[in-house]
PDB file of C-alpha atoms in Angstrom:
ATOM      1  CA  MET A   1      -0.346   4.747  21.673  1.00 89.00           C
ATOM      2  CA  PRO A   2       1.834   4.208  18.598  1.00 95.00           C
ATOM      3  CA  LEU A   3       0.411   5.087  15.198  1.00 97.00           C
ATOM      4  CA  ILE A   4       1.385   3.239  12.037  1.00 98.00           C
ATOM      5  CA  CYS A   5       0.863   5.190   8.813  1.00 98.00           C
ATOM      6  CA  LEU A   6       0.677   2.782   5.892  1.00 98.00           C
ATOM      7  CA  VAL A   7       1.342   4.721   2.686  1.00 98.00           C
ATOM      8  CA  ARG A   8       0.624   3.371  -0.746  1.00 98.00           C
ATOM      9  CA  HIS A   9       3.522   4.165  -3.094  1.00 98.00           C
ATOM     10  CA  GLY A  10       3.213   6.928  -5.669  1.00 97.00           C
ATOM     11  CA  GLN A  11       2.023   6.185  -9.179  1.00 95.00           C
ATOM     12  CA  ALA A  12       4.190   3.625 -10.967  1.00 93.00           C
ATOM     13  CA  SER A  13       5.011   3.691 -14.685  1.00 85.00           C
ATOM     14  CA  PHE A  14       2.071   1.739 -16.082  1.00 70.00           C
ATOM     15  CA  GLY A  15       2.649   0.754 -19.698  1.00 65.00           C
ATOM     16  CA  ALA A  16       6.359   1.602 -19.609  1.00 64.00           C
ATOM     17  CA  ASP A  17       9.250  -0.830 -19.959  1.00 67.00           C
ATOM     18  CA  ASP A  18       9.913  -0.594 -16.229  1.00 76.00           C
ATOM     19  CA  TYR A  19       6.600  -0.561 -14.391  1.00 81.00           C
ATOM     20  CA  ASP A  20       8.357  -0.501 -11.014  1.00 89.00           C
ATOM     21  CA  ALA A  21       9.802   2.996 -11.524  1.00 93.00           C
ATOM     22  CA  LEU A  22       7.816   5.938 -10.195  1.00 95.00           C
ATOM     23  CA  SER A  23       6.257   8.152 -12.845  1.00 95.00           C
ATOM     24  CA  ASP A  24       6.875  11.902 -12.684  1.00 95.00           C
ATOM     25  CA  LEU A  25       3.411  12.255 -11.175  1.00 97.00           C
ATOM     26  CA  GLY A  26       4.222   9.505  -8.687  1.00 97.00           C
ATOM     27  CA  ARG A  27       7.255  11.438  -7.482  1.00 97.00           C
ATOM     28  CA  THR A  28       5.128  14.551  -7.002  1.00 98.00           C
ATOM     29  CA  GLN A  29       2.547  12.500  -5.082  1.00 98.00           C
ATOM     30  CA  ALA A  30       5.265  11.116  -2.806  1.00 98.00           C
ATOM     31  CA  THR A  31       6.499  14.620  -1.994  1.00 98.00           C
ATOM     32  CA  ALA A  32       2.943  15.759  -1.277  1.00 97.00           C
ATOM     33  CA  VAL A  33       2.275  12.938   1.173  1.00 98.00           C
ATOM     34  CA  GLY A  34       5.627  13.676   2.807  1.00 98.00           C
ATOM     35  CA  HIS A  35       4.469  17.218   3.513  1.00 98.00           C
ATOM     36  CA  GLU A  36       1.214  15.818   4.894  1.00 98.00           C
ATOM     37  CA  LEU A  37       3.027  13.441   7.242  1.00 98.00           C
ATOM     38  CA  ALA A  38       5.295  16.265   8.438  1.00 98.00           C
ATOM     39  CA  ARG A  39       2.173  18.253   9.316  1.00 97.00           C
ATOM     40  CA  ARG A  40       0.965  15.419  11.562  1.00 96.00           C
ATOM     41  CA  GLY A  41       3.935  15.697  13.904  1.00 96.00           C
ATOM     42  CA  LEU A  42       4.719  11.984  14.084  1.00 97.00           C
ATOM     43  CA  ARG A  43       6.895  10.927  17.003  1.00 96.00           C
ATOM     44  CA  ASP A  44      10.404   9.794  15.985  1.00 95.00           C
ATOM     45  CA  PRO A  45       8.925   7.801  13.087  1.00 96.00           C
ATOM     46  CA  HIS A  46      10.341   4.389  12.310  1.00 97.00           C
ATOM     47  CA  LEU A  47      10.640   4.310   8.502  1.00 98.00           C
ATOM     48  CA  MET A  48       9.914   1.087   6.649  1.00 98.00           C
ATOM     49  CA  ALA A  49       9.315   0.117   3.015  1.00 98.00           C
ATOM     50  CA  GLY A  50       9.108  -2.943   0.852  1.00 97.00           C
ATOM     51  CA  THR A  51      12.016  -3.733  -1.444  1.00 97.00           C
ATOM     52  CA  LEU A  52      10.310  -2.757  -4.706  1.00 96.00           C
ATOM     53  CA  THR A  53      11.755   0.311  -6.427  1.00 96.00           C
ATOM     54  CA  ARG A  54       8.474   2.232  -6.399  1.00 96.00           C
ATOM     55  CA  GLN A  55       8.138   1.609  -2.663  1.00 97.00           C
ATOM     56  CA  HIS A  56      11.592   2.588  -1.425  1.00 96.00           C
ATOM     57  CA  ASP A  57      11.818   5.543  -3.844  1.00 97.00           C
ATOM     58  CA  THR A  58       8.492   6.808  -2.484  1.00 98.00           C
ATOM     59  CA  ALA A  59       9.808   6.374   1.059  1.00 98.00           C
ATOM     60  CA  ARG A  60      12.944   8.391   0.335  1.00 98.00           C
ATOM     61  CA  LEU A  61      10.953  11.209  -1.256  1.00 98.00           C
ATOM     62  CA  ILE A  62       8.619  11.241   1.751  1.00 98.00           C
ATOM     63  CA  ALA A  63      11.572  11.436   4.127  1.00 98.00           C
ATOM     64  CA  ASP A  64      13.130  14.299   2.164  1.00 98.00           C
ATOM     65  CA  ALA A  65       9.870  16.263   2.073  1.00 98.00           C
ATOM     66  CA  ALA A  66       9.013  15.603   5.718  1.00 98.00           C
ATOM     67  CA  GLY A  67      12.525  16.156   7.050  1.00 97.00           C
ATOM     68  CA  PHE A  68      12.695  12.656   8.537  1.00 97.00           C
ATOM     69  CA  LYS A  69      16.309  11.760   9.366  1.00 95.00           C
ATOM     70  CA  GLN A  70      15.728   8.211  10.602  1.00 95.00           C
ATOM     71  CA  PRO A  71      17.232   5.340   8.550  1.00 96.00           C
ATOM     72  CA  LEU A  72      14.996   3.589   6.043  1.00 97.00           C
ATOM     73  CA  ASN A  73      14.432  -0.093   6.803  1.00 97.00           C
ATOM     74  CA  GLN A  74      13.267  -2.531   4.110  1.00 98.00           C
ATOM     75  CA  ASP A  75      11.393  -5.824   4.350  1.00 97.00           C
ATOM     76  CA  ALA A  76      10.170  -7.841   1.349  1.00 97.00           C
ATOM     77  CA  ARG A  77       7.050  -8.883   3.264  1.00 97.00           C
ATOM     78  CA  TRP A  78       5.698  -5.389   2.511  1.00 98.00           C
ATOM     79  CA  ASN A  79       6.019  -6.014  -1.248  1.00 97.00           C
ATOM     80  CA  GLU A  80       3.055  -6.231  -3.616  1.00 95.00           C
ATOM     81  CA  TYR A  81       1.937  -9.426  -5.312  1.00 93.00           C
ATOM     82  CA  ASP A  82       2.992  -9.939  -8.937  1.00 89.00           C
ATOM     83  CA  HIS A  83      -0.001  -8.524 -10.809  1.00 85.00           C
ATOM     84  CA  LEU A  84       1.368  -9.607 -14.201  1.00 85.00           C
ATOM     85  CA  ALA A  85       1.684 -13.228 -13.066  1.00 87.00           C
ATOM     86  CA  LEU A  86      -1.808 -12.983 -11.618  1.00 87.00           C
ATOM     87  CA  LEU A  87      -3.295 -11.757 -14.896  1.00 87.00           C
ATOM     88  CA  ALA A  88      -1.389 -14.389 -16.864  1.00 85.00           C
ATOM     89  CA  ARG A  89      -2.780 -17.213 -14.734  1.00 87.00           C
ATOM     90  CA  TYR A  90      -6.358 -15.949 -14.276  1.00 86.00           C
ATOM     91  CA  SER A  91      -7.011 -14.022 -17.470  1.00 75.00           C
ATOM     92  CA  SER A  92     -10.770 -14.545 -17.802  1.00 68.00           C
ATOM     93  CA  SER A  93     -13.279 -11.890 -16.733  1.00 55.00           C
ATOM     94  CA  SER A  94     -17.006 -11.911 -15.995  1.00 57.00           C
ATOM     95  CA  GLN A  95     -17.363  -8.545 -17.787  1.00 56.00           C
ATOM     96  CA  PRO A  96     -18.260  -8.433 -21.549  1.00 62.00           C
ATOM     97  CA  SER A  97     -15.575  -5.810 -22.330  1.00 63.00           C
ATOM     98  CA  PRO A  98     -13.366  -5.838 -19.254  1.00 69.00           C
ATOM     99  CA  SER A  99     -11.037  -3.037 -18.306  1.00 82.00           C
ATOM    100  CA  VAL A 100      -7.607  -3.837 -16.889  1.00 82.00           C
ATOM    101  CA  GLN A 101      -9.046  -3.118 -13.442  1.00 84.00           C
ATOM    102  CA  ASP A 102     -11.946  -5.529 -14.012  1.00 88.00           C
ATOM    103  CA  MET A 103      -9.521  -8.243 -15.101  1.00 88.00           C
ATOM    104  CA  LEU A 104      -7.298  -7.604 -12.084  1.00 89.00           C
ATOM    105  CA  ASP A 105     -10.272  -7.738  -9.698  1.00 91.00           C
ATOM    106  CA  ASP A 106     -11.390 -11.078 -11.143  1.00 91.00           C
ATOM    107  CA  ALA A 107      -7.851 -12.461 -11.132  1.00 92.00           C
ATOM    108  CA  LEU A 108      -7.274 -11.390  -7.534  1.00 93.00           C
ATOM    109  CA  LEU A 109     -10.502 -13.019  -6.387  1.00 94.00           C
ATOM    110  CA  ALA A 110      -9.640 -16.210  -8.280  1.00 93.00           C
ATOM    111  CA  TRP A 111      -6.212 -16.297  -6.603  1.00 93.00           C
ATOM    112  CA  MET A 112      -7.799 -15.869  -3.166  1.00 94.00           C
ATOM    113  CA  ARG A 113     -10.050 -18.862  -3.807  1.00 93.00           C
ATOM    114  CA  ASP A 114      -7.274 -21.032  -5.240  1.00 90.00           C
ATOM    115  CA  PRO A 115      -4.897 -22.789  -2.815  1.00 82.00           C
ATOM    116  CA  GLY A 116      -2.272 -22.777  -5.558  1.00 79.00           C
ATOM    117  CA  ALA A 117       0.615 -20.340  -5.776  1.00 81.00           C
ATOM    118  CA  VAL A 118       1.205 -17.452  -8.153  1.00 80.00           C
ATOM    119  CA  GLY A 119       4.826 -16.399  -8.512  1.00 78.00           C
ATOM    120  CA  GLY A 120       5.678 -18.977  -5.859  1.00 82.00           C
ATOM    121  CA  GLN A 121       3.194 -17.618  -3.326  1.00 88.00           C
ATOM    122  CA  SER A 122      -0.399 -18.379  -2.365  1.00 93.00           C
ATOM    123  CA  TRP A 123      -2.816 -15.658  -1.258  1.00 94.00           C
ATOM    124  CA  ALA A 124      -2.826 -17.126   2.255  1.00 94.00           C
ATOM    125  CA  ALA A 125       0.976 -16.932   2.456  1.00 95.00           C
ATOM    126  CA  PHE A 126       0.936 -13.367   1.087  1.00 95.00           C
ATOM    127  CA  ALA A 127      -1.587 -12.200   3.690  1.00 96.00           C
ATOM    128  CA  GLU A 128       0.093 -14.103   6.524  1.00 97.00           C
ATOM    129  CA  GLY A 129       3.462 -12.554   5.657  1.00 97.00           C
ATOM    130  CA  ALA A 130       1.922  -9.073   5.759  1.00 97.00           C
ATOM    131  CA  ALA A 131       0.308  -9.785   9.129  1.00 98.00           C
ATOM    132  CA  ALA A 132       3.606 -11.073  10.537  1.00 98.00           C
ATOM    133  CA  ALA A 133       5.490  -7.982   9.323  1.00 98.00           C
ATOM    134  CA  LEU A 134       2.886  -5.751  10.956  1.00 97.00           C
ATOM    135  CA  ALA A 135       3.037  -7.666  14.243  1.00 96.00           C
ATOM    136  CA  GLU A 136       6.839  -7.385  14.348  1.00 96.00           C
ATOM    137  CA  LEU A 137       6.675  -3.662  13.630  1.00 96.00           C
ATOM    138  CA  ALA A 138       4.209  -3.106  16.478  1.00 94.00           C
ATOM    139  CA  VAL A 139       6.655  -4.769  18.877  1.00 92.00           C
ATOM    140  CA  VAL A 140       9.595  -2.699  17.607  1.00 91.00           C
ATOM    141  CA  LEU A 141       7.736   0.570  18.209  1.00 92.00           C
ATOM    142  CA  GLY A 142       6.951   0.057  21.857  1.00 80.00           C
ATOM    143  CA  ARG A 143       5.384   3.163  23.392  1.00 80.00           C
ATOM    144  CA  GLY A 144       5.698   6.744  22.259  1.00 85.00           C
ATOM    145  CA  ARG A 145       6.987   6.103  18.746  1.00 94.00           C
ATOM    146  CA  ASP A 146       5.138   6.091  15.425  1.00 97.00           C
ATOM    147  CA  ALA A 147       5.910   4.477  12.079  1.00 98.00           C
ATOM    148  CA  VAL A 148       5.619   5.201   8.371  1.00 98.00           C
ATOM    149  CA  VAL A 149       5.492   2.164   6.098  1.00 98.00           C
ATOM    150  CA  VAL A 150       5.475   2.485   2.304  1.00 98.00           C
ATOM    151  CA  THR A 151       3.805  -0.503   0.707  1.00 98.00           C
ATOM    152  CA  SER A 152       1.232  -1.255  -2.027  1.00 97.00           C
ATOM    153  CA  GLY A 153      -2.522  -1.419  -2.521  1.00 96.00           C
ATOM    154  CA  GLY A 154      -2.906  -5.187  -2.440  1.00 95.00           C
ATOM    155  CA  LEU A 155      -1.031  -5.530   0.809  1.00 97.00           C
ATOM    156  CA  LEU A 156      -2.950  -2.634   2.359  1.00 97.00           C
ATOM    157  CA  ALA A 157      -6.217  -4.299   1.401  1.00 97.00           C
ATOM    158  CA  ALA A 158      -5.034  -7.644   2.781  1.00 97.00           C
ATOM    159  CA  LEU A 159      -4.164  -6.129   6.163  1.00 98.00           C
ATOM    160  CA  CYS A 160      -7.421  -4.176   6.372  1.00 98.00           C
ATOM    161  CA  GLY A 161      -9.276  -7.367   5.481  1.00 97.00           C
ATOM    162  CA  ILE A 162      -7.582  -9.188   8.349  1.00 97.00           C
ATOM    163  CA  LEU A 163      -8.197  -6.383  10.850  1.00 97.00           C
ATOM    164  CA  LEU A 164     -11.878  -6.093   9.863  1.00 97.00           C
ATOM    165  CA  SER A 165     -12.485  -9.836   9.225  1.00 97.00           C
ATOM    166  CA  LEU A 166     -13.669  -9.097   5.686  1.00 97.00           C
ATOM    167  CA  PRO A 167     -14.575 -11.711   3.088  1.00 97.00           C
ATOM    168  CA  HIS A 168     -12.449 -11.957  -0.059  1.00 97.00           C
ATOM    169  CA  GLU A 169     -14.885  -9.758  -1.989  1.00 97.00           C
ATOM    170  CA  GLY A 170     -14.448  -6.981   0.574  1.00 97.00           C
ATOM    171  CA  VAL A 171     -10.667  -7.119   0.246  1.00 97.00           C
ATOM    172  CA  VAL A 172     -10.936  -6.834  -3.549  1.00 96.00           C
ATOM    173  CA  ALA A 173     -13.261  -3.825  -3.151  1.00 97.00           C
ATOM    174  CA  LEU A 174     -10.736  -2.069  -0.898  1.00 97.00           C
ATOM    175  CA  ASN A 175      -7.904  -2.821  -3.298  1.00 96.00           C
ATOM    176  CA  ARG A 176      -9.859  -1.291  -6.171  1.00 95.00           C
ATOM    177  CA  VAL A 177     -10.314   2.117  -4.537  1.00 96.00           C
ATOM    178  CA  THR A 178      -6.911   2.600  -2.859  1.00 97.00           C
ATOM    179  CA  VAL A 179      -5.423   5.909  -3.985  1.00 98.00           C
ATOM    180  CA  ASN A 180      -1.765   6.326  -4.922  1.00 97.00           C
ATOM    181  CA  ALA A 181       0.150   7.914  -2.015  1.00 98.00           C
ATOM    182  CA  SER A 182      -2.856   7.643   0.301  1.00 98.00           C
ATOM    183  CA  VAL A 183      -2.459   7.052   4.043  1.00 98.00           C
ATOM    184  CA  THR A 184      -4.090   4.262   6.037  1.00 98.00           C
ATOM    185  CA  THR A 185      -3.595   4.688   9.784  1.00 98.00           C
ATOM    186  CA  LEU A 186      -3.443   1.927  12.396  1.00 98.00           C
ATOM    187  CA  VAL A 187      -3.266   2.364  16.165  1.00 96.00           C
ATOM    188  CA  VAL A 188      -1.409  -0.064  18.421  1.00 95.00           C
ATOM    189  CA  GLY A 189      -3.085  -0.526  21.786  1.00 91.00           C
ATOM    190  CA  GLY A 190      -3.149  -2.947  24.659  1.00 84.00           C
ATOM    191  CA  SER A 191      -5.674  -5.169  22.903  1.00 86.00           C
ATOM    192  CA  GLY A 192      -3.742  -5.257  19.624  1.00 91.00           C
ATOM    193  CA  THR A 193      -3.598  -3.279  16.399  1.00 96.00           C
ATOM    194  CA  SER A 194      -6.751  -1.625  15.042  1.00 97.00           C
ATOM    195  CA  LEU A 195      -7.677   0.199  11.855  1.00 98.00           C
ATOM    196  CA  LEU A 196      -8.204   3.902  12.564  1.00 97.00           C
ATOM    197  CA  THR A 197      -8.558   5.355   9.036  1.00 98.00           C
ATOM    198  CA  PHE A 198      -8.418   3.948   5.511  1.00 98.00           C
ATOM    199  CA  ASN A 199      -7.224   5.542   2.270  1.00 98.00           C
ATOM    200  CA  GLU A 200      -6.882   9.154   3.455  1.00 98.00           C
ATOM    201  CA  HIS A 201      -6.121  11.452   0.523  1.00 97.00           C
ATOM    202  CA  ALA A 202      -7.222  14.946   1.540  1.00 96.00           C
ATOM    203  CA  HIS A 203      -3.704  16.071   0.576  1.00 96.00           C
ATOM    204  CA  PHE A 204      -4.930  15.665  -3.019  1.00 97.00           C
ATOM    205  CA  ALA A 205      -7.972  17.920  -2.631  1.00 94.00           C
ATOM    206  CA  GLY A 206      -8.671  21.395  -3.936  1.00 93.00           C
ATOM    207  CA  ASP A 207      -5.956  22.766  -6.205  1.00 93.00           C
ATOM    208  CA  ARG A 208      -4.060  19.474  -5.875  1.00 94.00           C
ATOM    209  CA  ARG A 209      -6.876  17.215  -7.058  1.00 94.00           C
ATOM    210  CA  HIS A 210      -4.989  16.695 -10.317  1.00 95.00           C
ATOM    211  CA  LEU A 211      -2.587  14.544  -8.295  1.00 94.00           C
ATOM    212  CA  LEU A 212      -5.323  12.023  -7.443  1.00 93.00           C
ATOM    213  CA  THR A 213      -4.839   8.671  -9.214  1.00 95.00           C
ATOM    214  CA  TYR A 214      -5.759   5.078  -8.528  1.00 92.00           C
ATOM    215  CA  ARG A 215      -3.417   3.287 -10.966  1.00 84.00           C
TER     216      ARG A 215
END
């Protein structure tokens, strides 16, 4: 059965002029997860990424580290939501002294409950686009071929929420704990696509635990 490895991109440049660029640590994380994916012996992996810089740069570093020679495909449906637009629209927080993460959690939940659009897109449309991209990928793979998809934490959480029929609060909780350059594995079977593992990051254990980041 085909496996789909959904990889969250490496750490972006939070607080810098260009957030979308990978940080130095993010580039190291991407190389580390590439080595991990090489170890797994994936079968002729179909390589896919969103169109954001941090996503396709992570994908290229993974391919270099893993020795993948397949072409990199890109699809904007694997892109992350606009977190800055989200915070600008839903800036309140239930916490007395909220952290950026607290504000993002509250904003994300507010967006999920609001039929309106943020950055031209509603939560429902965002999640439906992710589900459609996944369904198309499963068809492309057929039998005996795996895939590596580099995407972002919000989209990973949305797909896991769909596969597990989670409420909005559960999706927000998954989004909060997704590790940079972690691997979430799906299996494609006769009855559809199922979640096999979520947020694997053992490649950042032991003497590499300094590579573990969430934001």
